[in-house]
Coordinates of C-alpha atoms in Angstrom, one line a residue:
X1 CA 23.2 -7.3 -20.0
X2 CA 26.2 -6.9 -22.4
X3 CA 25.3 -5.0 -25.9
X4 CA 26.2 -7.7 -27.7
X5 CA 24.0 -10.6 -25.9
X6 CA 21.1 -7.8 -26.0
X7 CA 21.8 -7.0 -29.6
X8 CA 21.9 -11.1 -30.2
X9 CA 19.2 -11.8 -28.6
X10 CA 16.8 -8.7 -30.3
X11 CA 18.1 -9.9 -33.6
X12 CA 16.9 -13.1 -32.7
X13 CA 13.6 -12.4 -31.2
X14 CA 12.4 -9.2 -33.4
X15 CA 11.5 -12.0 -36.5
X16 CA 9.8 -13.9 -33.8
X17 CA 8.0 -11.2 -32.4
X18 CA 7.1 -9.5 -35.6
X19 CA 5.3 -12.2 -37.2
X20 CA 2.9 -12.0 -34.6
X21 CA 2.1 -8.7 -35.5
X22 CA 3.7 -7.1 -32.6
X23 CA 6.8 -4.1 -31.6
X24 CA 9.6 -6.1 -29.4
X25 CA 9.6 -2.6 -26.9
X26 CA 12.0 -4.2 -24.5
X27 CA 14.8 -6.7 -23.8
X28 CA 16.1 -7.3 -20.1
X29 CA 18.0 -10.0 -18.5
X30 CA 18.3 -9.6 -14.8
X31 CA 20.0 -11.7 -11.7
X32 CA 17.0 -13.5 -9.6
X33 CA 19.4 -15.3 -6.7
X34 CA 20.8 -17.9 -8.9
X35 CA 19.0 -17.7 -11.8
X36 CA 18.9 -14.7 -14.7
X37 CA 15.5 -13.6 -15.2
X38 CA 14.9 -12.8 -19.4
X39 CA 11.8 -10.2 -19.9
X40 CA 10.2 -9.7 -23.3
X41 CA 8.1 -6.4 -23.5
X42 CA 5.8 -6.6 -26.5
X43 CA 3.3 -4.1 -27.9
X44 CA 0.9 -3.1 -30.8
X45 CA -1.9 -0.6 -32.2
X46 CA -4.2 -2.8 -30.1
X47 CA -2.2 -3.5 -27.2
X48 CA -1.3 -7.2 -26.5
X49 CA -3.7 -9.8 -24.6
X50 CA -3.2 -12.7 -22.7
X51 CA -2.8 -15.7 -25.0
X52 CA -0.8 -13.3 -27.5
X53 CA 1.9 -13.5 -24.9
X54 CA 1.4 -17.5 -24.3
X55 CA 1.4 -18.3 -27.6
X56 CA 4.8 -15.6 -27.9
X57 CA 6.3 -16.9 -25.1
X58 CA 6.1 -20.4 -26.2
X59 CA 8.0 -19.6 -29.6
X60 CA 10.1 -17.5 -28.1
X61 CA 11.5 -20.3 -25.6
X62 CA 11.6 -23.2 -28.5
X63 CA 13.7 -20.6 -30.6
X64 CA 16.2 -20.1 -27.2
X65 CA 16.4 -23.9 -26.8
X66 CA 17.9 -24.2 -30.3
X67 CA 20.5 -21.8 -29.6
X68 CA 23.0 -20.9 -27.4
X69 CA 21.5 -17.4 -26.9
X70 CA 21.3 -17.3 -23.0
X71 CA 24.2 -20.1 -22.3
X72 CA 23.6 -22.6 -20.0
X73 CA 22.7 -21.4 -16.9
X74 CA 19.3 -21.6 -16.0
X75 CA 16.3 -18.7 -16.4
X76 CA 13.0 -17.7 -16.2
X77 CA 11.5 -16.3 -19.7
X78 CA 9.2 -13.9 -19.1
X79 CA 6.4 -12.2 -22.0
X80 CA 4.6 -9.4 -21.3
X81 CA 2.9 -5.8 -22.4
X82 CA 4.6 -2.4 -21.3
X83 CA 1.5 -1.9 -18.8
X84 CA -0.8 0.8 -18.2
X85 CA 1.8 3.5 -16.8
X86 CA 4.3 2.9 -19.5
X87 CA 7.0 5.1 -20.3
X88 CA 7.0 7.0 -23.7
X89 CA 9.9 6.9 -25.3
X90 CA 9.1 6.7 -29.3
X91 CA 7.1 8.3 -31.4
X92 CA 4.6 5.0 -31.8
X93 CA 4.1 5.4 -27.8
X94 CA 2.6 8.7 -28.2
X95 CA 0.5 7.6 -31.1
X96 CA -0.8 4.8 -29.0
X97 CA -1.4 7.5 -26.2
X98 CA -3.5 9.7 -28.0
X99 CA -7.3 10.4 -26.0
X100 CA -4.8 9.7 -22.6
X101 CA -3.1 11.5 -19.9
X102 CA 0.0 12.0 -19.8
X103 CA 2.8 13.1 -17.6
X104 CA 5.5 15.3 -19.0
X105 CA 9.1 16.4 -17.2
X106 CA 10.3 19.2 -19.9
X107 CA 13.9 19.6 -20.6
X108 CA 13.7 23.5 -19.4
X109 CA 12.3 22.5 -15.8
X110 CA 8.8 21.9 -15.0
X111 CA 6.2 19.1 -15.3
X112 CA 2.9 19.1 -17.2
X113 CA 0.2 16.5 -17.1
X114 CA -2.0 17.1 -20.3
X115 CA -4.2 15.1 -22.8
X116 CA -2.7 14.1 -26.0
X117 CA -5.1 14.9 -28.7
X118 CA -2.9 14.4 -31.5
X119 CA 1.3 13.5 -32.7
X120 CA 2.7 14.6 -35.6
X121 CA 6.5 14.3 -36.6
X122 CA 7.4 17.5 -34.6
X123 CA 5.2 17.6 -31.3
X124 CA 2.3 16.9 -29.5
X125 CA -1.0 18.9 -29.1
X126 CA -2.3 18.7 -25.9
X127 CA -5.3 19.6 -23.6
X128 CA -4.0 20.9 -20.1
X129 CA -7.5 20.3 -17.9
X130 CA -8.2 24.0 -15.8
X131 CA -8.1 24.2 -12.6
X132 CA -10.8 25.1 -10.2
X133 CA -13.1 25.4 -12.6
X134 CA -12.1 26.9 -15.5
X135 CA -11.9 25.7 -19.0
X136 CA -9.1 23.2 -20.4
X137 CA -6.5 25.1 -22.4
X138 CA -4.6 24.0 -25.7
X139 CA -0.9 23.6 -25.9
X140 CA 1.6 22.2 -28.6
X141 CA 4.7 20.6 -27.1
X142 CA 7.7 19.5 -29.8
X143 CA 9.5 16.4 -28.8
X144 CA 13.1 18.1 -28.1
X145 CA 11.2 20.0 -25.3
X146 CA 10.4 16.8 -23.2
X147 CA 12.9 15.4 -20.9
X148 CA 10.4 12.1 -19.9
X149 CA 6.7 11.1 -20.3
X150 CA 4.5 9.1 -18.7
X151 CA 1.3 7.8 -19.1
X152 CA -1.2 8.3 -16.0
X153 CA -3.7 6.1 -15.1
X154 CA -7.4 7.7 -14.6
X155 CA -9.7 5.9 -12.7
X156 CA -12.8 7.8 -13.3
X157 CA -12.8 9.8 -16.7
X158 CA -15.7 10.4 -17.5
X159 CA -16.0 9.5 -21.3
X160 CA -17.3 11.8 -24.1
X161 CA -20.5 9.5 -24.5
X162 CA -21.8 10.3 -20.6
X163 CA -20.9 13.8 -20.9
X164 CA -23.3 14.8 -23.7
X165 CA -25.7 12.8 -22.2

């Protein structure tokens, strides 16, 4: 997609997208055969459900009708939240990802997968979990250090509530 189409098309959309209370994370338009596929990645504090994406969706293609936005050619509009595995790439995404896992290439070589227990303008603190028994250890990590994050999915974390029990 061209700059200025996605530039366009975020300046029309974030207005849209804001009043609902939401962050417009992502704007792609992709080739599916003959058709262009348009995808709308929304977020928030709370993360996004279901019908936030309907009702978003159905604005979002009313306000695309009016316009010539995406020409003539036919597409798909699709609405949807980053998912669990998102990328982190601003400094809301580690907010949001504070209490999770998190992968993390660092710009010097070398991966770490660590909690994030708290984001500040600077860096992250972080929990690395021992190995083999031993106790988790603290790190701080500042933001020029990391190359790419990741949030990991855990399937069985135990929560805080079943381990003092």
């Amino acid at each position: 997609m061209s700059t200025t189409q996605s530039e366009r098309l975020r300046g029309l959309l974030e207005p849209l997208v804001s009043a609902e209370q939401l962050d417009l994370e992502e704007i792609e338009v992709s080739r599916a055969g003959r058709r262009r596929v348009l995808r709308i990645v929304v977020d928030s504090e709370e993360g996004v459900e279901l019908d936030a994406c309907a009702e978003l969706s159905r604005a979002i293609s009313e306000k695309l009708d009016e316009t010539d936005a995406m020409g003539d050619d036919e597409y798909v509009l699709e609405v949807s939240s980053p998912g669990a595995d998102r990328p982190l790439t601003e400094h809301r995404h580690y907010v949001r990802a504070t209490g999770r896992l998190a992968k993390l290439h660092l710009r010097e070589g070398g991966e770490l997968v660590a909690r994030i227990l708290a984001v500040d303008e600077e860096g992250l603190d972080l929990e690395v979990p021992g190995v083999k028994g031993r106790k988790p250890t603290s790190r701080r990590v500042a933001f020029d250090e990391i190359a790419k994050a990741r949030v990991e999915i855990e399937f069985s974390r135990k929560d805080k509530k079943e381990e003092e029990a």
